[in-house]
Structures are given as C-alpha cells and as structure tokens.
GROMACS .gro file of C-alpha atoms in nm:
model
  427
    1MET     CA    1  11.466   9.922   8.606
    2GLU     CA    2  11.742  10.013   8.850
    3LEU     CA    3  11.737   9.916   9.215
    4TYR     CA    4  11.976   9.995   9.497
    5ASN     CA    5  12.056   9.824   9.825
    6LEU     CA    6  11.896  10.015  10.113
    7LYS     CA    7  12.194   9.929  10.335
    8HIS     CA    8  12.460   9.994  10.070
    9PRO     CA    9  12.321  10.242   9.815
   10SER     CA   10  12.633  10.207   9.599
   11GLN     CA   11  12.522   9.851   9.513
   12VAL     CA   12  12.297   9.904   9.211
   13VAL     CA   13  12.136   9.620   9.012
   14ASN     CA   14  11.877   9.574   8.741
   15PHE     CA   15  11.556   9.375   8.785
   16SER     CA   16  11.706   9.050   8.655
   17GLN     CA   17  11.994   9.071   8.901
   18ALA     CA   18  11.765   9.164   9.190
   19VAL     CA   19  11.536   8.869   9.122
   20GLN     CA   20  11.824   8.624   9.111
   21LEU     CA   21  12.014   8.767   9.408
   22GLY     CA   22  11.712   8.817   9.633
   23LEU     CA   23  11.908   9.014   9.893
   24GLY     CA   24  12.191   9.262   9.858
   25LYS     CA   25  12.511   9.300  10.056
   26ASP     CA   26  12.467   9.265  10.434
   27ARG     CA   27  12.110   9.141  10.380
   28GLY     CA   28  12.009   9.476  10.234
   29LEU     CA   29  11.674   9.502  10.054
   30PHE     CA   30  11.668   9.613   9.693
   31PHE     CA   31  11.462   9.926   9.632
   32PRO     CA   32  11.377  10.100   9.302
   33LYS     CA   33  11.565  10.419   9.222
   34SER     CA   34  11.244  10.560   9.076
   35ILE     CA   35  10.877  10.463   9.087
   36PRO     CA   36  10.686  10.488   8.757
   37VAL     CA   37  10.374  10.703   8.758
   38ILE     CA   38  10.069  10.613   8.549
   39ALA     CA   39   9.952  10.917   8.352
   40ASP     CA   40   9.585  10.825   8.298
   41ILE     CA   41   9.470  10.629   8.600
   42ASP     CA   42   9.099  10.640   8.507
   43ALA     CA   43   9.168  10.482   8.167
   44LEU     CA   44   9.383  10.217   8.331
   45LEU     CA   45   9.118  10.132   8.591
   46ALA     CA   46   8.862  10.083   8.314
   47LEU     CA   47   9.060   9.791   8.169
   48PRO     CA   48   9.005   9.422   8.257
   49PHE     CA   49   9.238   9.285   8.524
   50ALA     CA   50   9.482   9.102   8.296
   51GLU     CA   51   9.518   9.388   8.049
   52ARG     CA   52   9.562   9.641   8.328
   53THR     CA   53   9.818   9.420   8.500
   54LYS     CA   54  10.028   9.403   8.183
   55LYS     CA   55  10.041   9.783   8.174
   56VAL     CA   56  10.116   9.818   8.546
   57LEU     CA   57  10.403   9.569   8.534
   58GLY     CA   58  10.514   9.700   8.196
   59ALA     CA   59  10.564  10.042   8.354
   60TRP     CA   60  10.829   9.880   8.573
   61LEU     CA   61  10.975   9.613   8.348
   62ALA     CA   62  10.913   9.675   7.978
   63ASP     CA   63  11.234   9.874   7.933
   64GLU     CA   64  11.441   9.581   8.057
   65LEU     CA   65  11.241   9.274   7.957
   66GLY     CA   66  11.029   9.404   7.669
   67GLN     CA   67  10.651   9.444   7.687
   68GLU     CA   68  10.594   9.118   7.500
   69SER     CA   69  10.784   8.923   7.767
   70VAL     CA   70  10.592   9.103   8.042
   71ASP     CA   71  10.263   9.010   7.873
   72LYS     CA   72  10.364   8.642   7.861
   73LEU     CA   73  10.464   8.644   8.228
   74VAL     CA   74  10.125   8.786   8.323
   75ASP     CA   75   9.933   8.540   8.106
   76LYS     CA   76  10.109   8.246   8.272
   77ALA     CA   77  10.101   8.374   8.630
   78PHE     CA   78   9.758   8.532   8.677
   79THR     CA   79   9.491   8.283   8.580
   80PHE     CA   80   9.235   8.331   8.859
   81ASP     CA   81   8.967   8.577   8.970
   82VAL     CA   82   9.002   8.866   9.218
   83PRO     CA   83   8.648   8.949   9.339
   84LEU     CA   84   8.563   9.239   9.567
   85VAL     CA   85   8.281   9.116   9.791
   86LYS     CA   86   8.058   9.358   9.981
   87VAL     CA   87   8.026   9.284  10.352
   88ASP     CA   88   7.827   9.588  10.465
   89ASP     CA   89   7.774   9.950  10.364
   90LYS     CA   90   8.123  10.054  10.471
   91ARG     CA   91   8.339   9.747  10.408
   92ALA     CA   92   8.423   9.504  10.132
   93CYS     CA   93   8.671   9.217  10.112
   94LEU     CA   94   8.913   9.178   9.823
   95GLU     CA   95   8.929   8.800   9.800
   96LEU     CA   96   9.282   8.702   9.707
   97PHE     CA   97   9.243   8.330   9.769
   98HIS     CA   98   9.110   8.199   9.439
   99GLY     CA   99   9.449   8.078   9.312
  100PRO     CA  100   9.580   7.719   9.323
  101THR     CA  101   9.693   7.727   9.688
  102LEU     CA  102   9.402   7.938   9.813
  103ALA     CA  103   9.609   8.233   9.936
  104PHE     CA  104   9.724   8.575   9.820
  105LYS     CA  105  10.080   8.446   9.801
  106ASP     CA  106   9.986   8.280   9.471
  107PHE     CA  107  10.015   8.618   9.299
  108GLY     CA  108  10.374   8.684   9.399
  109ALA     CA  109  10.500   8.326   9.392
  110ARG     CA  110  10.364   8.243   9.047
  111PHE     CA  111  10.496   8.566   8.897
  112MET     CA  112  10.836   8.512   9.057
  113ALA     CA  113  10.852   8.154   8.929
  114GLN     CA  114  10.786   8.274   8.576
  115CYS     CA  115  11.051   8.545   8.613
  116VAL     CA  116  11.309   8.299   8.745
  117ASN     CA  117  11.228   8.055   8.467
  118LEU     CA  118  11.279   8.331   8.210
  119LEU     CA  119  11.596   8.479   8.357
  120ALA     CA  120  11.790   8.181   8.491
  121GLY     CA  121  11.834   7.994   8.164
  122ASP     CA  122  12.003   7.657   8.218
  123ARG     CA  123  12.160   7.740   8.556
  124GLN     CA  124  12.064   7.525   8.856
  125LEU     CA  125  11.915   7.743   9.132
  126THR     CA  126  11.806   7.686   9.491
  127ILE     CA  127  11.509   7.876   9.631
  128LEU     CA  128  11.532   7.904  10.010
  129THR     CA  129  11.237   8.058  10.187
  130ALA     CA  130  11.075   8.076  10.528
  131THR     CA  131  10.701   8.061  10.577
  132SER     CA  132  10.463   8.144  10.857
  133GLY     CA  133  10.187   7.971  10.662
  134ASP     CA  134  10.085   8.048  10.307
  135THR     CA  135  10.416   8.138  10.139
  136GLY     CA  136  10.534   7.778  10.156
  137ALA     CA  137  10.237   7.639   9.965
  138ALA     CA  138  10.238   7.915   9.704
  139VAL     CA  139  10.613   7.887   9.638
  140ALA     CA  140  10.607   7.506   9.631
  141ASP     CA  141  10.319   7.502   9.385
  142ALA     CA  142  10.472   7.770   9.165
  143PHE     CA  143  10.813   7.601   9.137
  144TYR     CA  144  10.705   7.236   9.158
  145GLY     CA  145  10.854   7.024   8.882
  146LEU     CA  146  11.081   7.291   8.732
  147ASP     CA  147  11.394   7.110   8.612
  148ASN     CA  148  11.655   7.366   8.715
  149VAL     CA  149  11.513   7.482   9.049
  150ASN     CA  150  11.531   7.316   9.390
  151VAL     CA  151  11.314   7.462   9.666
  152MET     CA  152  11.369   7.441  10.041
  153VAL     CA  153  11.101   7.577  10.270
  154LEU     CA  154  11.157   7.636  10.643
  155TYR     CA  155  10.858   7.665  10.875
  156PRO     CA  156  10.800   7.671  11.252
  157LYS     CA  157  10.701   7.325  11.370
  158GLY     CA  158  10.355   7.315  11.525
  159LYS     CA  159  10.284   7.680  11.458
  160ILE     CA  160  10.095   7.660  11.129
  161SER     CA  161   9.770   7.479  11.060
  162GLU     CA  162   9.799   7.115  10.952
  163LEU     CA  163   9.621   7.183  10.624
  164GLN     CA  164   9.856   7.472  10.549
  165GLU     CA  165  10.146   7.241  10.625
  166LYS     CA  166  10.024   6.958  10.405
  167MET     CA  167   9.985   7.182  10.102
  168PHE     CA  168  10.363   7.214  10.069
  169THR     CA  169  10.518   6.930  10.271
  170THR     CA  170  10.365   6.641  10.078
  171LEU     CA  171  10.490   6.715   9.725
  172GLY     CA  172  10.841   6.569   9.708
  173LYS     CA  173  11.043   6.591   9.384
  174ASN     CA  174  11.224   6.927   9.384
  175ILE     CA  175  11.036   7.058   9.690
  176HIS     CA  176  11.219   7.004  10.022
  177THR     CA  177  11.074   7.112  10.356
  178VAL     CA  178  11.214   7.155  10.706
  179ALA     CA  179  11.012   7.187  11.027
  180VAL     CA  180  11.219   7.409  11.257
  181THR     CA  181  11.162   7.364  11.629
  182SER     CA  182  11.123   7.737  11.693
  183ASP     CA  183  10.919   8.033  11.566
  184PHE     CA  184  10.896   8.208  11.229
  185ASP     CA  185  11.146   8.477  11.320
  186ALA     CA  186  11.403   8.202  11.383
  187CYS     CA  187  11.324   8.051  11.042
  188GLN     CA  188  11.365   8.389  10.881
  189GLU     CA  189  11.698   8.437  11.060
  190LEU     CA  190  11.820   8.102  10.927
  191VAL     CA  191  11.738   8.215  10.574
  192LYS     CA  192  11.925   8.541  10.622
  193HIS     CA  193  12.223   8.353  10.771
  194ALA     CA  194  12.232   8.126  10.466
  195PHE     CA  195  12.259   8.427  10.237
  196ASP     CA  196  12.549   8.556  10.444
  197ASP     CA  197  12.735   8.224  10.412
  198SER     CA  198  12.931   8.221  10.086
  199ASP     CA  199  12.954   7.840  10.081
  200VAL     CA  200  12.576   7.810  10.079
  201ARG     CA  201  12.497   8.123   9.877
  202ASP     CA  202  12.742   8.050   9.597
  203GLY     CA  203  12.763   7.672   9.618
  204LEU     CA  204  12.387   7.626   9.588
  205ALA     CA  205  12.313   7.937   9.375
  206LEU     CA  206  12.081   8.059   9.648
  207ASN     CA  207  11.775   8.276   9.594
  208SER     CA  208  11.483   8.370   9.817
  209ALA     CA  209  11.112   8.362   9.741
  210ASN     CA  210  11.004   8.557  10.047
  211SER     CA  211  10.851   8.898   9.996
  212ILE     CA  212  11.203   9.037  10.020
  213ASN     CA  213  11.228   8.938   9.651
  214ILE     CA  214  11.127   9.237   9.441
  215SER     CA  215  10.942   9.026   9.183
  216ARG     CA  216  10.692   8.917   9.448
  217LEU     CA  217  10.621   9.273   9.549
  218LEU     CA  218  10.567   9.395   9.194
  219ALA     CA  219  10.309   9.123   9.135
  220GLN     CA  220  10.119   9.219   9.449
  221ILE     CA  221  10.087   9.580   9.335
  222CYS     CA  222   9.843   9.468   9.068
  223TYR     CA  223   9.557   9.355   9.290
  224TYR     CA  224   9.545   9.694   9.461
  225PHE     CA  225   9.457   9.842   9.122
  226GLU     CA  226   9.185   9.579   9.088
  227ALA     CA  227   9.046   9.666   9.433
  228VAL     CA  228   9.019  10.034   9.349
  229ALA     CA  229   8.876   9.963   9.003
  230GLN     CA  230   8.595   9.755   9.151
  231ALA     CA  231   8.539   9.996   9.441
  232LYS     CA  232   8.503  10.288   9.202
  233GLN     CA  233   8.255  10.093   8.992
  234ALA     CA  234   8.051  10.066   9.313
  235GLY     CA  235   8.065  10.443   9.357
  236GLN     CA  236   8.330  10.457   9.627
  237ASP     CA  237   8.594  10.730   9.619
  238GLU     CA  238   8.761  10.774   9.960
  239ILE     CA  239   8.913  10.427   9.985
  240VAL     CA  240   9.100  10.304  10.290
  241MET     CA  241   9.292   9.977  10.255
  242SER     CA  242   9.320   9.755  10.562
  243VAL     CA  243   9.605   9.509  10.525
  244PRO     CA  244   9.656   9.206  10.752
  245SER     CA  245  10.027   9.242  10.819
  246GLY     CA  246  10.302   8.999  10.912
  247ASN     CA  247  10.622   9.053  10.714
  248PHE     CA  248  10.478   9.372  10.558
  249GLY     CA  249  10.532   9.281  10.195
  250ASN     CA  250  10.162   9.326  10.126
  251LEU     CA  251  10.155   9.677  10.268
  252THR     CA  252  10.474   9.762  10.079
  253ALA     CA  253  10.304   9.663   9.753
  254GLY     CA  254  10.005   9.881   9.836
  255LEU     CA  255  10.227  10.181   9.897
  256PHE     CA  256  10.400  10.121   9.564
  257ALA     CA  257  10.057  10.121   9.399
  258LYS     CA  258   9.969  10.454   9.561
  259ALA     CA  259  10.306  10.596   9.454
  260MET     CA  260  10.220  10.500   9.096
  261GLY     CA  261   9.913  10.722   9.122
  262LEU     CA  262   9.644  10.485   9.249
  263PRO     CA  263   9.392  10.689   9.452
  264ILE     CA  264   9.407  10.514   9.788
  265LYS     CA  265   9.346  10.763  10.067
  266ARG     CA  266   9.540  10.582  10.339
  267PHE     CA  267   9.634  10.242  10.482
  268ILE     CA  268   9.575  10.048  10.801
  269ALA     CA  269   9.842   9.798  10.904
  270ALA     CA  270   9.640   9.543  11.099
  271THR     CA  271   9.834   9.303  11.319
  272ASN     CA  272   9.766   9.051  11.592
  273SER     CA  273   9.943   9.051  11.929
  274ASN     CA  274  10.277   9.064  11.746
  275ASP     CA  275  10.243   9.440  11.736
  276THR     CA  276  10.592   9.580  11.672
  277VAL     CA  277  10.475   9.815  11.397
  278PRO     CA  278  10.161   9.955  11.567
  279ARG     CA  279  10.369  10.031  11.877
  280TYR     CA  280  10.640  10.191  11.662
  281LEU     CA  281  10.390  10.409  11.477
  282MET     CA  282  10.242  10.523  11.805
  283GLY     CA  283  10.555  10.576  12.011
  284GLY     CA  284  10.843  10.605  11.763
  285GLU     CA  285  11.054  10.327  11.916
  286TRP     CA  286  11.132  10.001  11.737
  287GLN     CA  287  11.109   9.739  12.012
  288PRO     CA  288  11.032   9.388  11.887
  289HIS     CA  289  10.902   9.155  12.153
  290LYS     CA  290  10.930   8.777  12.152
  291THR     CA  291  10.696   8.632  11.892
  292VAL     CA  292  10.376   8.487  12.036
  293ALA     CA  293  10.159   8.221  11.874
  294THR     CA  294   9.808   8.328  11.771
  295MET     CA  295   9.515   8.192  11.571
  296SER     CA  296   9.625   8.426  11.287
  297ASN     CA  297   9.958   8.245  11.261
  298ALA     CA  298  10.069   8.381  10.923
  299MET     CA  299  10.106   8.718  11.099
  300ASP     CA  300  10.311   8.585  11.391
  301VAL     CA  301  10.611   8.799  11.300
  302SER     CA  302  10.786   9.035  11.541
  303GLU     CA  303  11.063   9.163  11.312
  304PRO     CA  304  10.907   9.226  10.970
  305SER     CA  305  11.172   9.226  10.700
  306ASN     CA  306  10.992   9.463  10.464
  307TRP     CA  307  10.949   9.754  10.704
  308PRO     CA  308  11.261   9.938  10.572
  309ARG     CA  309  11.092   9.949  10.231
  310VAL     CA  310  10.779  10.103  10.384
  311GLU     CA  311  10.986  10.385  10.530
  312ALA     CA  312  11.187  10.421  10.207
  313ILE     CA  313  10.870  10.468  10.000
  314CYS     CA  314  10.735  10.730  10.238
  315THR     CA  315  11.069  10.913  10.234
  316GLN     CA  316  11.097  10.901   9.855
  317MET     CA  317  10.739  11.025   9.807
  318GLY     CA  318  10.754  11.283  10.085
  319TRP     CA  319  10.471  11.112  10.272
  320PRO     CA  320  10.440  11.114  10.651
  321LEU     CA  321  10.441  10.774  10.817
  322SER     CA  322  10.097  10.872  10.950
  323LEU     CA  323   9.969  10.765  10.608
  324VAL     CA  324   9.981  10.421  10.773
  325THR     CA  325   9.779  10.361  11.087
  326GLY     CA  326   9.877  10.065  11.302
  327VAL     CA  327   9.606   9.858  11.471
  328ALA     CA  328   9.677   9.549  11.684
  329LEU     CA  329   9.403   9.307  11.788
  330SER     CA  330   9.394   9.059  12.072
  331GLU     CA  331   9.283   8.700  12.031
  332GLU     CA  332   8.948   8.791  12.186
  333ASP     CA  333   8.892   9.075  11.939
  334THR     CA  334   8.989   8.848  11.651
  335ALA     CA  335   8.732   8.589  11.758
  336ARG     CA  336   8.463   8.856  11.796
  337SER     CA  337   8.535   8.994  11.450
  338LEU     CA  338   8.522   8.647  11.296
  339ALA     CA  339   8.183   8.587  11.458
  340SER     CA  340   8.053   8.931  11.364
  341LEU     CA  341   8.139   8.881  10.997
  342TYR     CA  342   7.969   8.541  11.001
  343GLN     CA  343   7.657   8.692  11.155
  344GLN     CA  344   7.653   8.942  10.868
  345GLY     CA  345   7.662   8.656  10.620
  346TYR     CA  346   8.033   8.664  10.536
  347LEU     CA  347   8.252   8.363  10.616
  348SER     CA  348   8.610   8.471  10.679
  349GLU     CA  349   8.924   8.353  10.861
  350PRO     CA  350   9.135   8.510  11.140
  351HIS     CA  351   9.374   8.724  10.932
  352ALA     CA  352   9.105   8.894  10.725
  353ALA     CA  353   8.888   8.924  11.036
  354ILE     CA  354   9.160   9.133  11.200
  355ALA     CA  355   9.179   9.364  10.898
  356ALA     CA  356   8.800   9.389  10.883
  357HIS     CA  357   8.771   9.488  11.248
  358ALA     CA  358   9.049   9.745  11.211
  359LEU     CA  359   8.827   9.925  10.960
  360THR     CA  360   8.542   9.950  11.211
  361LEU     CA  361   8.784  10.124  11.447
  362GLY     CA  362   8.927  10.365  11.194
  363LEU     CA  363   8.685  10.474  10.919
  364VAL     CA  364   8.567  10.835  10.934
  365GLY     CA  365   8.334  11.055  10.727
  366ASN     CA  366   8.275  10.932  10.372
  367GLU     CA  367   8.555  10.676  10.381
  368THR     CA  368   8.486  10.323  10.270
  369GLY     CA  369   8.714  10.035  10.356
  370VAL     CA  370   8.857   9.743  10.163
  371PHE     CA  371   9.019   9.468  10.367
  372LEU     CA  372   9.231   9.199  10.208
  373GLY     CA  373   9.110   8.841  10.230
  374THR     CA  374   9.446   8.670  10.222
  375ALA     CA  375   9.347   8.302  10.259
  376HIS     CA  376   9.050   8.073  10.209
  377PRO     CA  377   8.871   8.012  10.542
  378ALA     CA  378   8.919   7.637  10.504
  379LYS     CA  379   9.297   7.679  10.535
  380PHE     CA  380   9.219   7.759  10.898
  381LYS     CA  381   8.940   7.506  10.937
  382ASP     CA  382   9.030   7.416  11.295
  383VAL     CA  383   9.004   7.778  11.410
  384VAL     CA  384   8.701   7.865  11.199
  385ASP     CA  385   8.511   7.552  11.304
  386ARG     CA  386   8.591   7.613  11.671
  387GLU     CA  387   8.508   7.982  11.680
  388LEU     CA  388   8.193   7.963  11.467
  389ALA     CA  389   8.070   7.620  11.580
  390ILE     CA  390   8.045   7.495  11.222
  391ASN     CA  391   8.192   7.212  11.014
  392LEU     CA  392   8.343   7.388  10.716
  393PRO     CA  393   8.370   7.165  10.409
  394LEU     CA  394   8.709   7.141  10.245
  395PRO     CA  395   8.757   7.275   9.892
  396PRO     CA  396   8.908   7.024   9.645
  397GLU     CA  397   9.259   7.172   9.679
  398LEU     CA  398   9.268   7.094  10.051
  399ALA     CA  399   9.075   6.768  10.039
  400ALA     CA  400   9.340   6.637   9.799
  401VAL     CA  401   9.619   6.671  10.058
  402GLU     CA  402   9.430   6.595  10.380
  403GLN     CA  403   9.540   6.230  10.397
  404LYS     CA  404   9.887   6.270  10.246
  405GLN     CA  405  10.205   6.204  10.442
  406ILE     CA  406  10.419   6.498  10.555
  407LEU     CA  407  10.772   6.457  10.414
  408SER     CA  408  10.952   6.721  10.619
  409ALA     CA  409  11.283   6.689  10.795
  410GLN     CA  410  11.295   6.829  11.149
  411LEU     CA  411  11.580   7.049  11.270
  412PRO     CA  412  11.652   7.289  11.556
  413ALA     CA  413  11.712   7.656  11.483
  414ASP     CA  414  12.081   7.589  11.426
  415PHE     CA  415  12.246   7.715  11.108
  416GLU     CA  416  12.527   7.460  11.093
  417GLN     CA  417  12.278   7.175  11.104
  418LEU     CA  418  12.068   7.341  10.837
  419LYS     CA  419  12.376   7.396  10.619
  420ALA     CA  420  12.473   7.030  10.643
  421HIS     CA  421  12.119   6.923  10.562
  422MET     CA  422  12.101   7.152  10.258
  423PHE     CA  423  12.420   7.014  10.105
  424ALA     CA  424  12.310   6.659  10.183
  425VAL     CA  425  11.976   6.681  10.002
  426LEU     CA  426  12.045   6.944   9.733
  427THR     CA  427  12.376   6.825   9.589
   0.00000   0.00000   0.00000
C-alpha cells in the first residue's frame, strides 16, 4: 500500500510508515495512491462480519503485511457485535457502541493499537491525541498497559461529559491525560504543533491516534460493509448513510467503502451548530466560526482535520461533492429528535439523534436510511436524563469508573507549557 502526503505529494510512504508517522510534512494527511475495488460485492456481503472484515482490510494491507497478519489483527481488534436496529419503516441505527468503551472509536483505536504493536517492535513510542469525547476512552483502553507505548490525551476541560472523562482519565500507568482550558480545536492545534516541533516529535517518537491516522480510517470502513449487508438482508437497496460528523473521519471511511464498490447511494454529513461543512457545501466558502459548546459535544469541531481527504476521494473517484449533503441541527432540533426516537421506542443519545433527524429531512422515493449510533446513551446520561425525564441506568463499563478519581493535569492552551509537561512525565 502506497500513500502520499496531500500537501506534499512527493512524500510517499507505505502503510507501516504512515501508521508510525501519523502526519506527513507540514501536517499533511496521508492518502492512498489507489483504492482497491472488491470484484464480487454480493459474495463479500454474504460473509460473517469477521470474515468479511479480513477480506476488506486484506485488500488494502495483505500485499505489505501478509493476509495471515491481517487476519490476526482483525481477530484481536474486533471482538464485539455490530447490530443494525430498526427504528421505523425508513430508518435503522447501526449501533457501534458495543465495544469496551461503548463508542464507535473502539473500532479504529483497537485496530490501530494492534498495528502499532506489530510494527513498532521494541521502540518506545508516544501516542499524542486530542479528544472531543470518545476518542480518549477508546485510545486509552486500546493502548493501556502496553510496555513500549506511552499515551497522552488532551481534552477540553468542562466540555465533555463527566462519564466520558472518567473512562480515560482514571487509568494511570502509561495513560496520561491533560485537561486543556479551551475548546477541542485548541487541543487539536496543540497536537499539530507538537508534530511540527522536532524536539517533541523526534525526542518522544511521537505518533497520533486521531482519525488522521490511516489505520483508524481503514478499520472504520469495515462497519459500513456490515451496515449494507444487514440492510440488504432486510430487503433495502437504495441506502443513504447519515453520519454524525465532527472531525469527519467517519464520513471519510464511508466514502472509502463506497469507492471499494459498496453500494451506498449517498451520504448525509449531520452536524450540530458547528456547521462549517454544511455551510461550505451550500455556499462554496470555507469559513470556520468559533466553536460553540453543544449537548452533542463530540461533534463540537469547527475545523475538521479529515475534510481534505473527503475532497481527495471525490476527486480521485470523479464524484461531485453533492454526493455528500450537509445538514446542521440546532440544540432545539436535537432535543426534539431525541424525544421523537424515544417515543418510537428507541433510546438514543444526542449525536445519533442528529443523524437520525437528518434522514427525516433528506430521504426521497424508495431510499432507506441508516444512521450511525456512535455512543451508548449512558455516556451522555446527564443530557439523556434531562431531555427524556428518565433515570438511565449505567452499564457495567461506566458504573466501574463513576466513583474513580480523575488523574488529569490541567494546562492552558499554550504549547510551551504542554511541551514542558510532556518531557516531565514521559521521560
């Protein structure tokens, strides 16, 4: 597998190098020179999830890693169910929250951890990542206890739910966390700055576990195949995927799946009030506004890092950007959608509720919609309880951390202070 830097196309790397570098020169994203196409999609969709996933990832990686290695990575990373749950006659939710940290990020983080463990050998690495909610827990869980990997997670103080926070800030050992007194975009900027600083990048053997890392994206491709397989078993053909979107890694993975031949008709990029992409798709101007805090906090991103990949896929495949429809919902619409789903007998959370409502605005003709359920409702218990007037019980994974002490350091959005802190605790 060959990948090139979208900012500097002359920088070409293989998968192993891309995984370990994370970002290319000048923060450029790595992008595949070619996208493999599956010859017999119907036969592939007929396979069980794990067997199909081995073939999907093998199409990308077998030449470099060997199919046997790919199979082992899949067996270790994907050990949980991916149900497609019917909500009504036109919509179903692909529940991606049945992994160990109850969020879709488990797919990418666990696969990346296995890849890093395979490729790094005995070298000591540092994973630096920013989270607007679920990435932190998934990455911390995936890398926890690995001898040769330190993890540092940055997150915006006071802008993620307490239960989300406790899932990754209470572990200790090789997991280090920093509450940044700013928003997610500032956290993301600190990560990018660290990769530009040779002292940090080289001195700490820096890598990123955000969705900018290609291994995370490849893993996420696989559940789109599962969504279509289950939808087709239910007799659905014109499938529209509605993706709750923050940093746009999830949508990028879906577009890769379509490029491989998966019959998805089109996509909806569903956002909250942080609506840079919907406005761009409508008016053609990229004008990020200041990030605002919402009840769907994992999507509180105004400058999504993965958007260049979205445009690169469309360009490479000759697709118009109109393949993606942007929909932005207000807080009031989010609350109404959450209540409407509950009245229909489906308990959701704010992010999936946004994607679900976007389908009601956009489906036409014989189209049926699949929206991604990216987190367990209990991860947003405060919001869900308030909006639905219920007392949602905690699943065991969350109950286990509810009373634990948060171990985070607190820093301003200042790179020099972060740099000093990193060398103090990681060396």
